[in-house]
Every structure is written in structure tokens, then in C-alpha cells.
């Protein structure tokens, strides 16, 4: 058991390394193909910098060396922890990412937990009442949500809750014109509610439909039939049979959704002007800040991979069937 | 009375008709029917303009249909291209086996481990934005799930008696792929292509909304929606509401077509 776990973890770690190297190569090639000129992106639209100085900057950065040599230089400095300087924030990339990631994490974390809990409960309700009105309503709701673009839902929420009703602020993570140290927790929270809600509403559909299927499957099994025959109430059937069987797949699925969560965060942060990692992606993409963009790509891969790995480990640790299989 | 199966067929044909109607209507709309009418800007929905008018008095219904048809064409192109990739890789992986299979599985994991939106943005930047970037970006990220489905299917066919027999007779991989494998996976391919479409069209609109896809002068649905962001706080709700609802309607319609075809093809579910 111990040995197989170690082997499993080692394999996963090795795979992560191959994926990261591939990602570095692919993003480097993509950025190489892009028509963005790093020197222009760096100096901006300023005309004060002449062609000669531009050539000097290019020379200093080694832009006229062959691509393979440049890739190796970039790659070794990434390995050494020097991810370059962000051109739009004028600070080291790692520092920018660290700061932005923290505020994104608050947003994504809340949305992730909310969508998991609500989706799970709705899914169980729909699965038990399969074919009844409650099931049809919940399923219809989920099918609509699956086809809804995140950003549009954000726009809708702004229109209804921020503009018409005026319950929440329209954008940003803090009130405008207030110093960072004066921002109260309540302010921060009220700015977080709408984006987190938007992000969680979309996650609900996935987990809910999945849980519904699983619950309906469990309800059709012989042991539930026997439990009913024994006279167990629906309540005790749910707590004794359904939740035990359904929760593990649901939790794993929730960990596998890190990729969609990150993608959704890009749109939500853009719509609400929330200063997180997703907002930084769009800004760096639009303004040609290649070091930051490549840095975020690497971080996002690690983020998604952590989610997938957690799901795998959960399965192996919790599910006795898979655990026994590994042993044998 | 019509039977369950006929109902499914009817629903498929009605939705397909709507789909074709939007596609054709949108393509027939010329630039001059989107005339600027400055005396009638920001007209709320109702009267002559069901969807209202925008900041230069253009009819939002006409703009929405035109935008939808453009997005749908891109979506069609992307879903067909991704399912072609899925077909080739999904058939090749199990038949060639060994290292090729491992590599293709790794490739799927690689594409899945980068958030789709981020990948599309990166590819779109590499292509310098525009139509080309978005088509390549969406195609490159949407083939994975169908490839997994087809790969699993082909693995079973590979173990079937007739395939093994064929191999003993000295038939090559190409023959087996063409004669034994392809006929079996055509239903999966058709359903897969239809079901990729909603994702493709949503991703296209989303990335265009962010400003990485089609340029701002194209009549795309993402452009219309990102334009509407400017008038959000002044209460011009119809600018964002109707185009968004139409986009959702189209993607749900296609999703339903795909699900219904799936039900029809499988005899276990066709009469349920």
C-alpha cells in the first residue's frame, strides 16, 4: 500500500513536470508567433523613444538572438525563480501573481464552496423526486444555466441587483476614494457578494446534474428498495444510503472543476472589474504584457493540476473499493 | 396521437428549422438594413423595434440575428473541425497503441489542464486576434472530451472477434479503421459534433466579449454584449438582455437537438 502510493505520487509529480515543460514550450512558441513587439509593449505609445534606443533595448534583452537560445534563457530563469517583470504593473511577475491570486482565491473559494453545497442539495432533491415537478424544475434550471455565458449572467446581476435595486456596489473590490487601510471588512464583503454569487451560480448546474443522476441510480438499487420495504423514512434513506454513496463522486467532481472555476473567474472579474488574476489575464493580454501572461498560464496549470490530483487522491484514500484494488 | 419517437423527431426538426432560419436570415441581412437612425436612439423595446434600438438607433433585433448567424457559422466550423480531430486521434490511439496511445492520452490531459478560456486567449494572441485566432483557439480546446469517448469505443471494437479475425487475415490498421471502426463510431461522431456546438458558440462569444476574438466592427454577438457594458449603469437593459437570451436560446436548442438524436439512435432510450 505504502509503496504503491509513493509510486502513484511519483508518477503524478513526473507528469506535472512534463506538462509544465510542455506548457512553457507551447506558450513560448505562441508568444513568438504573436505580432506583439515586446519593445513597443514595454515603452508604450511614447514617441520619445527613438528607433536607436529601441534597438538598444532589444539588444539588451537579447531579442535578436535565435529563439531556441532565448527560450533556454527564459526557461532557466523561470527555474531559478525569476519570472521577469510585468510590463503593465512594473513589478516582478511573481509578486503581482501572488497578490492577485490571493484576491481571486477569496472569490473562487466562496463560489466553489457555495456552488458545491447548493448544487449537491439540489441534486439530491431532484434525484429523489425523479420525474416529479421538483425534479423537472431543478433540471430545467440547470440546463438553462449550462447554456448561459458567465459574463452575461454577471451583466444581468449588475443590472438587477446593483443598478435597479441598488443592493450591492457595481464594481471593484473596495469603495472608490477610500484608502486601503480604511476599507472595512463589510465593504470588502459587499463588493465580493455579487461576483461570488455569479461565479457560484454557474458551478451549481454541473454538480447538481451529476448528483441527480447518481442519486436516481442509488434510488433504483435493491438496497434502497429493501430499506423502503423495511419501512425506513425517506429522510433516513437519504442520510443512510444516498449521501454516503453520492458524496464522494460529488466532491471529486468539484475538485475536477478547478479549470472551469478559473475560466469563469476571468469573466466574472472582467465584468465586475474585480482586481484578481482573471482581470490580470485580460489586461496583460490586451496590452501585450507577455511575461505576466506566461506566468499566469504556468500558475493556472499548477492550480488545475492540484485540483485533479486532489480528486485522484480522494478516490484512493476514501473509496474502499479502489483502495482494495490497489492493494491487490 | 403521435408516438414518443415521433415527438422526438418532431422536436429535432422544429429546432433544426429554427436553427437554419436564423442562419439564413442572418446571412441575408445586408449592411444597409442596419441603417443609422439618430432620431430614434436608445428606444426601449416595443413598437417598431421589438428588441429596442442601440446608441445610433440601429434595430437590435436585426443586429442580434446577424450577430447570431455569424457566431453560429464560427461555431459550426469549430465543432466540425474539433470532431475531425477527435475522430483521427480517437481512432489512432487504440489501433496504433503503445507509445502513440500514451502520447495522445497525455495530450488530452495537457489540453484539459489549462483553463479553456486562457488557452483560447493565448492562441488568439498568437494569431493576432480576429477570426482565425478564435477558430483555431476554440477548435484546439474542444476536441478532448469527444476523443475520450471515441477512444473508449474503439478500444472495445479493437477487442471484438471480427476485428481480431481481420487482423489475423493480415489486414492493416487503415483497413480496420475504415471497414470495422468507422461505421461503429459514426453515431458518436454526429452526436459529439452537435453537442460541441453550444460550447463552441458560447466560448466564441465569451472570448470576443473580452476583446480577444472578432474585432469591434464585426456584428458578432460578443461585440454587441461588450458594447452594452458601457450603458449598463444608465439602465439600458435591453441592449444586453435580448442578445444574451437569444444566444442562450440557440445554444439550448442545439443541445436539445443533440440529446434527442442521442436518444433516437440508442434503441434502449428511443421509446422512453
Coordinates of C-alpha atoms in Angstrom, one line a residue:
Chain A
X1 CA 0.0 0.0 0.0
X2 CA 2.6 2.5 1.1
X3 CA 4.8 1.6 -1.8
X4 CA 2.1 1.9 -4.4
X5 CA 1.0 5.3 -3.0
X6 CA 4.6 6.5 -3.3
X7 CA 4.8 5.2 -6.8
X8 CA 1.4 6.9 -7.7
X9 CA 2.5 10.2 -6.2
X10 CA 5.9 10.0 -8.1
X11 CA 4.1 9.3 -11.4
X12 CA 1.8 12.2 -10.8
X13 CA 4.7 14.5 -10.0
X14 CA 6.6 13.4 -13.1
X15 CA 3.5 14.0 -15.2
X16 CA 3.2 17.5 -13.7
X17 CA 6.8 18.2 -14.7
X18 CA 6.2 17.1 -18.3
X19 CA 3.0 19.1 -18.5
X20 CA 4.8 22.2 -17.2
X21 CA 7.7 21.9 -19.6
X22 CA 5.3 21.4 -22.5
X23 CA 3.3 24.4 -21.4
X24 CA 6.4 26.5 -21.3
X25 CA 7.4 25.4 -24.8
X26 CA 3.9 25.9 -26.2
X27 CA 3.3 29.3 -24.7
X28 CA 6.8 30.4 -25.8
X29 CA 6.0 29.4 -29.4
X30 CA 2.6 31.0 -29.3
X31 CA 4.0 34.3 -28.0
X32 CA 6.8 34.0 -30.6
X33 CA 4.1 33.8 -33.3
X34 CA 2.2 36.7 -31.9
X35 CA 2.6 40.0 -33.7
X36 CA 3.1 41.8 -30.3
X37 CA 6.5 43.5 -30.3
X38 CA 7.8 43.4 -26.7
X39 CA 9.8 46.6 -27.0
X40 CA 6.7 48.5 -28.1
X41 CA 4.7 46.9 -25.3
X42 CA 7.4 48.0 -22.9
X43 CA 7.9 51.6 -23.9
X44 CA 4.2 52.1 -24.7
X45 CA 3.0 54.6 -27.3
X46 CA 5.6 57.1 -26.3
X47 CA 7.4 58.7 -29.3
X48 CA 10.2 59.9 -27.1
X49 CA 12.0 56.6 -27.5
X50 CA 13.7 56.6 -30.9
X51 CA 14.5 53.7 -33.2
X52 CA 18.1 53.6 -31.9
X53 CA 17.0 53.3 -28.3
X54 CA 14.5 50.6 -29.2
X55 CA 17.3 48.7 -30.9
X56 CA 19.4 49.1 -27.7
X57 CA 16.5 47.8 -25.6
X58 CA 16.1 44.8 -28.0
X59 CA 19.9 44.3 -27.8
X60 CA 19.9 44.4 -24.0
X61 CA 17.0 41.9 -23.8
X62 CA 18.7 39.7 -26.4
X63 CA 15.7 39.8 -28.7
X64 CA 17.9 39.4 -31.8
X65 CA 19.3 36.1 -30.7
X66 CA 17.8 32.8 -32.1
X67 CA 14.5 31.7 -30.5
X68 CA 15.9 28.4 -29.0
X69 CA 18.7 30.3 -27.2
X70 CA 16.1 32.8 -25.9
X71 CA 13.8 30.0 -24.8
X72 CA 16.6 28.4 -22.8
X73 CA 17.5 31.7 -21.2
X74 CA 13.9 32.3 -20.2
X75 CA 13.3 28.8 -19.1
X76 CA 16.4 28.7 -16.8
X77 CA 15.4 32.0 -15.2
X78 CA 11.9 30.6 -14.6
X79 CA 13.5 27.6 -12.9
X80 CA 15.6 30.0 -10.8
X81 CA 12.5 31.8 -9.6
X82 CA 13.0 34.9 -11.7
X83 CA 9.8 35.2 -13.7
X84 CA 10.6 38.6 -15.2
X85 CA 9.0 41.9 -14.7
X86 CA 5.4 42.7 -15.5
X87 CA 5.2 45.5 -18.0
X88 CA 1.9 47.0 -17.0
X89 CA 2.3 46.7 -13.3
X90 CA 6.1 47.4 -13.4
X91 CA 6.7 44.9 -10.6
X92 CA 8.1 41.3 -10.6
X93 CA 5.7 38.9 -12.1
X94 CA 5.7 36.5 -9.1
X95 CA 4.8 39.4 -6.8
X96 CA 1.9 40.5 -9.0
X97 CA 0.6 37.0 -9.4
X98 CA 0.9 36.3 -5.6
X99 CA -1.1 39.4 -4.8
X100 CA -3.8 38.9 -7.5
X101 CA -4.1 35.2 -6.8
X102 CA -4.9 35.9 -3.2
X103 CA -7.9 38.1 -4.0
X104 CA -9.0 35.7 -6.7
X105 CA -8.7 32.9 -4.2
X106 CA -11.2 34.6 -1.9
X107 CA -13.7 34.9 -4.8
X108 CA -13.2 31.4 -6.2
X109 CA -13.2 29.8 -2.8
X110 CA -16.5 31.3 -1.8
X111 CA -18.0 30.5 -5.2
X112 CA -16.6 26.9 -5.0
X113 CA -18.0 26.1 -1.6
X114 CA -21.4 27.8 -2.3
X115 CA -21.9 26.0 -5.6
X116 CA -20.8 22.7 -4.1
X117 CA -23.2 22.8 -1.2
X118 CA -26.2 24.3 -3.2
X119 CA -25.6 22.0 -6.2
X120 CA -25.3 18.9 -4.0
X121 CA -28.5 19.6 -2.1
X122 CA -30.5 20.5 -5.2
X123 CA -29.1 17.4 -7.0
X124 CA -30.2 15.1 -4.1
X125 CA -33.7 16.7 -4.0
X126 CA -34.1 16.3 -7.8
X127 CA -32.7 12.7 -7.8
X128 CA -35.2 11.6 -5.1
X129 CA -38.1 13.2 -6.8
X130 CA -37.1 11.9 -10.2
X131 CA -39.7 12.7 -12.8
X132 CA -41.8 14.8 -10.4
X133 CA -42.3 18.6 -10.6
X134 CA -39.4 19.5 -8.3
X135 CA -37.0 17.4 -10.4
X136 CA -38.3 18.9 -13.7
X137 CA -37.9 22.5 -12.3
X138 CA -34.4 21.9 -11.0
X139 CA -33.3 20.1 -14.2
X140 CA -34.7 22.8 -16.4
X141 CA -32.9 25.4 -14.2
X142 CA -29.6 23.5 -14.6
X143 CA -30.0 23.1 -18.3
X144 CA -30.6 26.9 -18.7
X145 CA -27.6 27.6 -16.5
X146 CA -25.3 25.3 -18.5
X147 CA -26.0 27.3 -21.7
X148 CA -25.5 30.7 -20.0
X149 CA -22.3 32.5 -20.6
X150 CA -20.7 33.6 -17.3
X151 CA -20.2 37.2 -18.3
X152 CA -23.8 37.6 -19.4
X153 CA -25.1 36.4 -16.0
X154 CA -22.7 38.9 -14.4
X155 CA -24.2 41.7 -16.6
X156 CA -27.7 40.5 -15.6
X157 CA -26.9 40.5 -11.9
X158 CA -25.4 44.0 -12.2
X159 CA -28.5 45.3 -13.9
X160 CA -30.9 43.8 -11.4
X161 CA -29.1 43.9 -8.0
X162 CA -26.7 46.8 -8.4
X163 CA -28.4 49.2 -10.8
X164 CA -32.2 48.6 -10.3
X165 CA -32.3 47.5 -6.7
X166 CA -29.0 49.2 -5.6
X167 CA -28.3 46.5 -3.0
X168 CA -24.6 45.9 -3.9
X169 CA -21.9 48.1 -5.5
X170 CA -21.4 47.8 -9.2
X171 CA -17.7 47.0 -9.5
X172 CA -14.3 46.9 -7.9
X173 CA -13.3 45.1 -4.7
X174 CA -13.2 48.2 -2.5
X175 CA -15.1 51.5 -2.5
X176 CA -13.6 54.2 -4.7
X177 CA -11.7 57.1 -2.9
X178 CA -11.1 55.2 0.3
X179 CA -7.6 54.4 1.5
X180 CA -6.7 50.7 1.5
X181 CA -6.3 50.6 5.3
X182 CA -9.7 52.3 5.9
X183 CA -11.7 49.7 3.9
X184 CA -13.8 47.8 6.4
X185 CA -14.5 44.1 6.2
X186 CA -18.1 44.8 5.5
X187 CA -17.1 46.9 2.4
X188 CA -15.0 44.1 1.1
X189 CA -17.7 41.6 1.6
X190 CA -20.4 43.7 0.0
X191 CA -18.1 44.0 -3.0
X192 CA -17.5 40.3 -3.1
X193 CA -21.1 39.2 -2.9
X194 CA -22.2 39.7 -6.5
X195 CA -19.1 38.3 -8.2
X196 CA -19.0 35.3 -5.9
X197 CA -22.7 34.7 -6.5
X198 CA -22.3 34.9 -10.3
X199 CA -19.4 32.5 -10.2
X200 CA -21.2 30.0 -7.9
X201 CA -24.5 30.0 -9.8
X202 CA -22.7 28.6 -12.9
X203 CA -20.9 25.9 -10.9
X204 CA -24.2 24.7 -9.4
X205 CA -25.5 23.3 -12.7
X206 CA -22.7 20.8 -13.2
X207 CA -22.6 19.4 -9.7
X208 CA -26.4 19.3 -9.5
X209 CA -27.0 17.3 -12.7
X210 CA -24.2 14.9 -11.8
X211 CA -25.6 14.4 -8.2
X212 CA -29.1 14.0 -9.6
X213 CA -28.0 11.1 -11.9
X214 CA -26.1 9.4 -9.1
X215 CA -29.0 9.8 -6.6
X216 CA -31.5 8.5 -9.1
X217 CA -29.2 5.4 -9.6
X218 CA -29.0 4.8 -5.9
X219 CA -32.7 5.1 -5.5
X220 CA -33.2 2.4 -8.1
X221 CA -31.0 -0.1 -6.3
X222 CA -32.1 -3.1 -4.4
X223 CA -30.8 -2.0 -1.0
X224 CA -33.0 1.2 -1.2
X225 CA -35.9 -0.9 -2.2
X226 CA -35.2 -3.1 0.8
X227 CA -34.9 -0.1 3.1
X228 CA -38.3 1.1 1.9
X229 CA -39.8 -2.3 2.5
X230 CA -38.3 -2.2 6.0
X231 CA -40.3 1.0 6.5
X232 CA -37.4 3.4 6.6
X233 CA -38.4 7.0 6.1
X234 CA -37.2 8.9 3.1
X235 CA -35.2 11.1 5.5
X236 CA -33.2 8.1 6.8
X237 CA -32.8 6.6 3.4
X238 CA -31.2 9.9 2.2
X239 CA -28.9 10.1 5.2
X240 CA -28.1 6.4 5.4
X241 CA -27.8 5.4 1.8
X242 CA -27.9 8.2 -0.6
X243 CA -25.5 10.7 0.9
X244 CA -22.9 8.0 1.6
X245 CA -22.9 6.8 -2.0
X246 CA -23.2 10.2 -3.7
X247 CA -20.9 12.5 -1.8
X248 CA -17.6 11.1 -2.9
X249 CA -18.3 11.5 -6.7
X250 CA -19.7 14.9 -6.0
X251 CA -16.6 16.1 -4.0
X252 CA -14.3 14.7 -6.7
X253 CA -16.2 16.4 -9.4
X254 CA -16.0 19.6 -7.5
X255 CA -12.2 19.3 -7.4
X256 CA -12.1 18.5 -11.1
X257 CA -14.0 21.8 -11.8
X258 CA -11.0 24.0 -11.0
X259 CA -10.4 24.6 -14.7
X260 CA -13.9 25.9 -15.2
X261 CA -13.7 27.8 -12.0
X262 CA -10.6 29.6 -13.2
X263 CA -12.2 30.3 -16.6
X264 CA -15.3 31.6 -15.0
X265 CA -13.3 33.9 -12.7
X266 CA -11.7 35.5 -15.8
X267 CA -15.1 36.6 -17.0
X268 CA -16.6 37.5 -13.6
X269 CA -13.6 39.6 -12.7
X270 CA -13.7 41.3 -16.0
X271 CA -17.4 42.2 -15.8
X272 CA -17.1 43.4 -12.1
X273 CA -13.7 45.0 -12.6
X274 CA -12.6 42.8 -9.6
X275 CA -8.8 43.1 -9.4
X276 CA -7.8 39.4 -9.4
X277 CA -5.9 37.1 -11.5
X278 CA -8.6 36.8 -14.2
X279 CA -8.6 40.6 -14.6
X280 CA -4.8 40.5 -14.9
X281 CA -5.1 37.9 -17.7
X282 CA -7.4 40.1 -19.8
X283 CA -5.3 43.3 -19.1
X284 CA -2.0 41.6 -19.8
X285 CA -3.4 40.0 -23.0
X286 CA -4.9 43.2 -24.3
X287 CA -1.8 45.3 -23.5
X288 CA 0.8 42.8 -24.6
X289 CA 2.3 42.1 -21.2
X290 CA 3.8 38.7 -22.2
X291 CA 5.8 37.9 -19.1
X292 CA 2.8 38.2 -16.8
X293 CA 0.6 36.3 -19.2
X294 CA 3.1 33.4 -19.4
X295 CA 3.4 33.5 -15.6
X296 CA -0.3 33.2 -15.2
X297 CA -0.5 30.3 -17.6
X298 CA 2.0 28.4 -15.6
X299 CA 0.2 29.2 -12.3
X300 CA -3.2 28.2 -13.7
X301 CA -1.8 24.8 -14.8
X302 CA -0.5 24.1 -11.3
X303 CA -3.8 25.3 -9.9
X304 CA -5.9 23.0 -12.1
X305 CA -3.5 20.1 -11.7
X306 CA -3.7 20.4 -7.9
X307 CA -7.5 20.1 -8.2
X308 CA -7.2 17.0 -10.4
X309 CA -4.6 15.4 -8.2
X310 CA -6.7 16.0 -5.0
X311 CA -9.7 14.3 -6.7
X312 CA -7.5 11.3 -7.6
X313 CA -6.1 11.1 -4.1
X314 CA -9.5 11.4 -2.5
X315 CA -10.8 8.5 -4.5
X316 CA -7.8 6.3 -3.5
X317 CA -8.0 7.3 0.2
X318 CA -11.7 7.3 0.8
X319 CA -13.2 4.8 -1.5
X320 CA -12.6 1.3 -0.1
X321 CA -13.2 -0.4 -3.4
X322 CA -10.4 1.4 -5.2
X323 CA -8.2 1.1 -2.1
X324 CA -8.6 -2.6 -2.1
X325 CA -8.0 -2.8 -5.8
X326 CA -4.7 -1.0 -5.4
X327 CA -3.6 -3.4 -2.6
X328 CA -4.3 -6.5 -4.7
Chain B
X1 CA -51.9 10.8 -31.5
X2 CA -48.2 10.6 -32.2
X3 CA -45.7 8.3 -30.5
X4 CA -42.8 9.1 -28.3
X5 CA -40.3 8.6 -31.1
X6 CA -42.3 10.8 -33.5
X7 CA -42.3 13.5 -30.8
X8 CA -38.5 13.4 -30.6
X9 CA -38.2 13.5 -34.4
X10 CA -40.7 16.5 -34.5
X11 CA -38.7 18.4 -31.8
X12 CA -35.5 17.7 -33.7
X13 CA -36.9 19.0 -37.0
X14 CA -38.6 22.1 -35.5
X15 CA -35.4 23.1 -33.7
X16 CA -33.3 22.4 -36.8
X17 CA -35.7 24.5 -38.8
X18 CA -35.3 27.4 -36.4
X19 CA -31.5 27.0 -36.5
X20 CA -31.4 27.1 -40.3
X21 CA -33.8 30.0 -40.4
X22 CA -31.6 32.2 -38.1
X23 CA -28.5 31.1 -40.0
X24 CA -30.0 32.0 -43.4
X25 CA -31.8 35.2 -42.2
X26 CA -28.7 36.5 -40.6
X27 CA -26.7 35.9 -43.8
X28 CA -29.2 37.6 -45.9
X29 CA -29.2 40.8 -43.8
X30 CA -27.0 43.3 -45.6
X31 CA -25.1 46.2 -44.1
X32 CA -27.7 48.8 -45.3
X33 CA -30.6 47.2 -43.4
X34 CA -28.7 48.2 -40.3
X35 CA -29.3 51.9 -41.0
X36 CA -28.4 54.5 -38.5
X37 CA -31.4 56.5 -37.2
X38 CA -30.2 59.2 -34.9
X39 CA -33.7 60.5 -34.1
X40 CA -34.5 57.1 -32.5
X41 CA -31.6 56.2 -30.3
X42 CA -32.0 54.0 -27.2
X43 CA -35.6 53.3 -28.0
X44 CA -36.8 50.8 -25.4
X45 CA -38.3 47.5 -26.7
X46 CA -41.8 47.6 -28.2
X47 CA -43.5 49.4 -31.1
X48 CA -41.4 49.1 -34.3
X49 CA -38.4 47.7 -32.6
X50 CA -39.1 44.5 -30.6
X51 CA -35.6 44.4 -29.1
X52 CA -35.2 48.2 -28.9
X53 CA -32.5 50.3 -30.6
X54 CA -28.9 51.0 -29.8
X55 CA -26.7 54.1 -29.4
X56 CA -27.1 55.1 -33.1
X57 CA -30.6 53.9 -33.5
X58 CA -29.9 50.6 -35.2
X59 CA -32.6 47.9 -34.6
X60 CA -31.3 45.5 -32.0
X61 CA -33.3 42.5 -33.4
X62 CA -31.6 42.8 -36.8
X63 CA -28.2 43.2 -35.1
X64 CA -28.8 40.2 -32.9
X65 CA -29.9 37.9 -35.7
X66 CA -26.9 39.0 -37.8
X67 CA -24.6 38.5 -34.8
X68 CA -26.1 35.1 -34.1
X69 CA -25.7 33.9 -37.6
X70 CA -22.0 34.9 -37.6
X71 CA -21.4 33.2 -34.3
X72 CA -23.2 30.1 -35.5
X73 CA -21.1 29.8 -38.6
X74 CA -18.0 30.0 -36.5
X75 CA -19.5 27.5 -34.1
X76 CA -20.2 25.1 -36.9
X77 CA -16.7 25.4 -38.3
X78 CA -15.2 24.8 -34.9
X79 CA -17.3 21.9 -33.9
X80 CA -16.8 20.1 -37.2
X81 CA -13.1 20.7 -37.0
X82 CA -12.8 19.5 -33.4
X83 CA -14.8 16.4 -34.1
X84 CA -12.5 15.6 -37.1
X85 CA -9.5 15.9 -34.8
X86 CA -11.3 13.7 -32.2
X87 CA -12.1 11.1 -34.9
X88 CA -8.5 10.9 -36.1
X89 CA -6.9 10.8 -32.6
X90 CA -9.6 8.7 -31.1
X91 CA -9.3 6.0 -33.7
X92 CA -5.5 6.2 -34.0
X93 CA -4.8 5.9 -30.2
X94 CA -6.1 2.4 -29.6
X95 CA -5.3 1.0 -33.0
X96 CA -1.7 2.1 -33.0
X97 CA -1.5 1.5 -29.3
X98 CA 1.7 1.7 -27.2
X99 CA 3.6 5.0 -27.2
X100 CA 1.1 6.7 -29.5
X101 CA -1.8 5.9 -27.1
X102 CA 0.2 7.1 -24.2
X103 CA 1.1 10.3 -26.0
X104 CA -2.5 11.0 -27.1
X105 CA -3.8 10.5 -23.6
X106 CA -1.1 12.8 -22.3
X107 CA -2.1 15.4 -25.0
X108 CA -5.7 15.3 -23.8
X109 CA -4.5 15.8 -20.2
X110 CA -2.4 18.7 -21.3
X111 CA -5.2 20.5 -23.1
X112 CA -7.6 19.8 -20.1
X113 CA -5.1 21.1 -17.6
X114 CA -5.1 24.7 -18.9
X115 CA -8.4 26.6 -18.4
X116 CA -10.1 26.8 -21.8
X117 CA -10.6 30.5 -21.7
X118 CA -6.9 31.1 -21.0
X119 CA -5.8 28.7 -23.8
X120 CA -8.1 30.4 -26.3
X121 CA -6.8 33.8 -25.2
X122 CA -3.2 32.7 -25.7
X123 CA -3.9 31.2 -29.1
X124 CA -5.9 34.2 -30.2
X125 CA -3.0 36.5 -29.2
X126 CA -0.6 34.3 -31.1
X127 CA -2.7 34.7 -34.3
X128 CA -3.0 38.4 -33.7
X129 CA -6.7 38.3 -32.9
X130 CA -9.5 38.1 -35.4
X131 CA -11.5 35.2 -36.9
X132 CA -8.5 32.9 -37.5
X133 CA -7.4 33.1 -33.9
X134 CA -10.8 32.3 -32.4
X135 CA -11.5 29.4 -34.8
X136 CA -8.1 27.8 -34.1
X137 CA -8.4 28.5 -30.3
X138 CA -11.9 27.1 -29.9
X139 CA -11.0 24.1 -32.1
X140 CA -7.8 23.4 -30.2
X141 CA -9.6 23.2 -26.9
X142 CA -12.8 21.4 -27.7
X143 CA -11.7 18.1 -29.1
X144 CA -10.7 16.4 -25.9
X145 CA -13.9 15.0 -24.4
X146 CA -15.1 13.6 -27.7
X147 CA -11.7 12.0 -28.3
X148 CA -12.0 10.2 -24.9
X149 CA -15.5 8.9 -25.8
X150 CA -14.3 7.6 -29.2
X151 CA -11.1 6.2 -27.8
X152 CA -13.1 4.2 -25.3
X153 CA -15.5 3.0 -28.0
X154 CA -12.6 2.0 -30.3
X155 CA -10.9 0.1 -27.5
X156 CA -14.0 -2.2 -27.3
X157 CA -14.1 -2.6 -31.1
X158 CA -10.4 -3.5 -31.1
X159 CA -11.1 -6.4 -28.8
X160 CA -14.1 -7.7 -30.9
X161 CA -13.8 -11.0 -32.7
X162 CA -14.3 -9.7 -36.2
X163 CA -11.5 -7.1 -35.7
X164 CA -9.1 -9.7 -34.4
X165 CA -10.0 -12.1 -37.2
X166 CA -9.5 -9.3 -39.7
X167 CA -6.0 -8.7 -38.2
X168 CA -5.2 -12.4 -38.5
X169 CA -6.1 -12.2 -42.1
X170 CA -3.3 -9.7 -42.5
X171 CA -5.4 -6.5 -42.8
X172 CA -3.7 -3.3 -41.8
X173 CA -4.7 -0.6 -39.4
X174 CA -6.1 1.6 -42.1
X175 CA -8.4 -1.2 -43.4
X176 CA -9.6 -1.9 -39.9
X177 CA -10.1 1.7 -39.1
X178 CA -12.1 2.2 -42.3
X179 CA -14.1 -1.0 -42.5
X180 CA -14.7 -2.0 -38.9
X181 CA -14.2 1.0 -36.7
X182 CA -15.6 4.0 -38.6
X183 CA -19.1 2.6 -39.2
X184 CA -19.5 2.0 -35.5
X185 CA -18.4 5.4 -34.3
X186 CA -20.4 7.5 -36.8
X187 CA -23.4 8.0 -34.4
X188 CA -21.0 9.1 -31.6
X189 CA -19.3 11.5 -34.0
X190 CA -22.6 13.0 -35.1
X191 CA -23.8 13.5 -31.5
X192 CA -20.4 14.7 -30.4
X193 CA -20.3 17.3 -33.2
X194 CA -23.8 18.6 -32.3
X195 CA -23.0 18.7 -28.6
X196 CA -19.7 20.5 -29.1
X197 CA -21.5 23.3 -30.9
X198 CA -23.1 25.0 -27.9
X199 CA -19.8 25.1 -26.1
X200 CA -18.0 26.4 -29.1
X201 CA -20.5 29.2 -29.7
X202 CA -20.5 30.2 -26.0
X203 CA -16.7 30.3 -25.9
X204 CA -16.6 32.3 -29.1
X205 CA -19.0 34.9 -27.8
X206 CA -17.2 35.0 -24.4
X207 CA -13.7 35.5 -25.7
X208 CA -15.0 38.1 -28.2
X209 CA -16.6 39.8 -25.3
X210 CA -13.3 40.0 -23.5
X211 CA -11.8 41.7 -26.6
X212 CA -9.6 38.9 -28.0
X213 CA -11.9 37.5 -30.7
X214 CA -13.5 39.2 -33.5
X215 CA -12.7 42.9 -34.0
X216 CA -15.2 45.5 -32.7
X217 CA -16.6 46.4 -36.1
X218 CA -17.8 42.9 -36.8
X219 CA -21.5 42.3 -36.0
X220 CA -20.8 39.5 -33.6
X221 CA -22.9 38.7 -30.5
X222 CA -19.9 39.1 -28.2
X223 CA -19.2 42.5 -29.6
X224 CA -22.8 43.6 -29.1
X225 CA -22.7 42.4 -25.5
X226 CA -19.4 44.1 -24.7
X227 CA -20.8 47.3 -26.2
X228 CA -23.8 47.0 -23.9
X229 CA -21.4 47.1 -20.9
X230 CA -20.9 50.8 -21.5
X231 CA -24.6 51.6 -21.0
X232 CA -25.2 49.2 -18.1
X233 CA -25.3 51.7 -15.3
X234 CA -27.7 54.0 -17.2
X235 CA -30.4 51.4 -17.3
X236 CA -30.4 50.4 -21.0
X237 CA -31.1 46.8 -20.0
X238 CA -32.4 45.7 -23.4
X239 CA -29.0 46.2 -25.0
X240 CA -27.6 43.2 -23.1
X241 CA -30.7 41.3 -22.2
X242 CA -32.2 40.3 -25.6
X243 CA -28.9 39.4 -27.4
X244 CA -27.9 37.3 -24.4
X245 CA -31.2 35.5 -24.2
X246 CA -31.1 34.7 -27.9
X247 CA -27.6 33.3 -27.6
X248 CA -28.8 31.1 -24.7
X249 CA -31.8 30.0 -26.7
X250 CA -29.7 29.0 -29.7
X251 CA -27.2 27.0 -27.6
X252 CA -30.1 25.3 -25.6
X253 CA -31.8 24.5 -28.9
X254 CA -28.7 22.8 -30.3
X255 CA -28.1 21.0 -27.1
X256 CA -31.6 19.6 -27.2
X257 CA -31.2 18.5 -30.8
X258 CA -28.0 16.6 -29.8
X259 CA -29.6 15.0 -26.8
X260 CA -32.6 13.9 -28.9
X261 CA -30.5 12.4 -31.6
X262 CA -28.7 10.5 -28.9
X263 CA -32.0 9.2 -27.6
X264 CA -33.2 8.2 -31.1
X265 CA -30.0 6.3 -32.0
X266 CA -30.0 4.2 -28.9
X267 CA -32.8 1.7 -29.0
X268 CA -32.9 1.5 -25.2
X269 CA -33.9 5.1 -24.9
X270 CA -35.7 5.8 -28.1
X271 CA -39.1 4.8 -26.7
X272 CA -38.7 6.2 -23.2

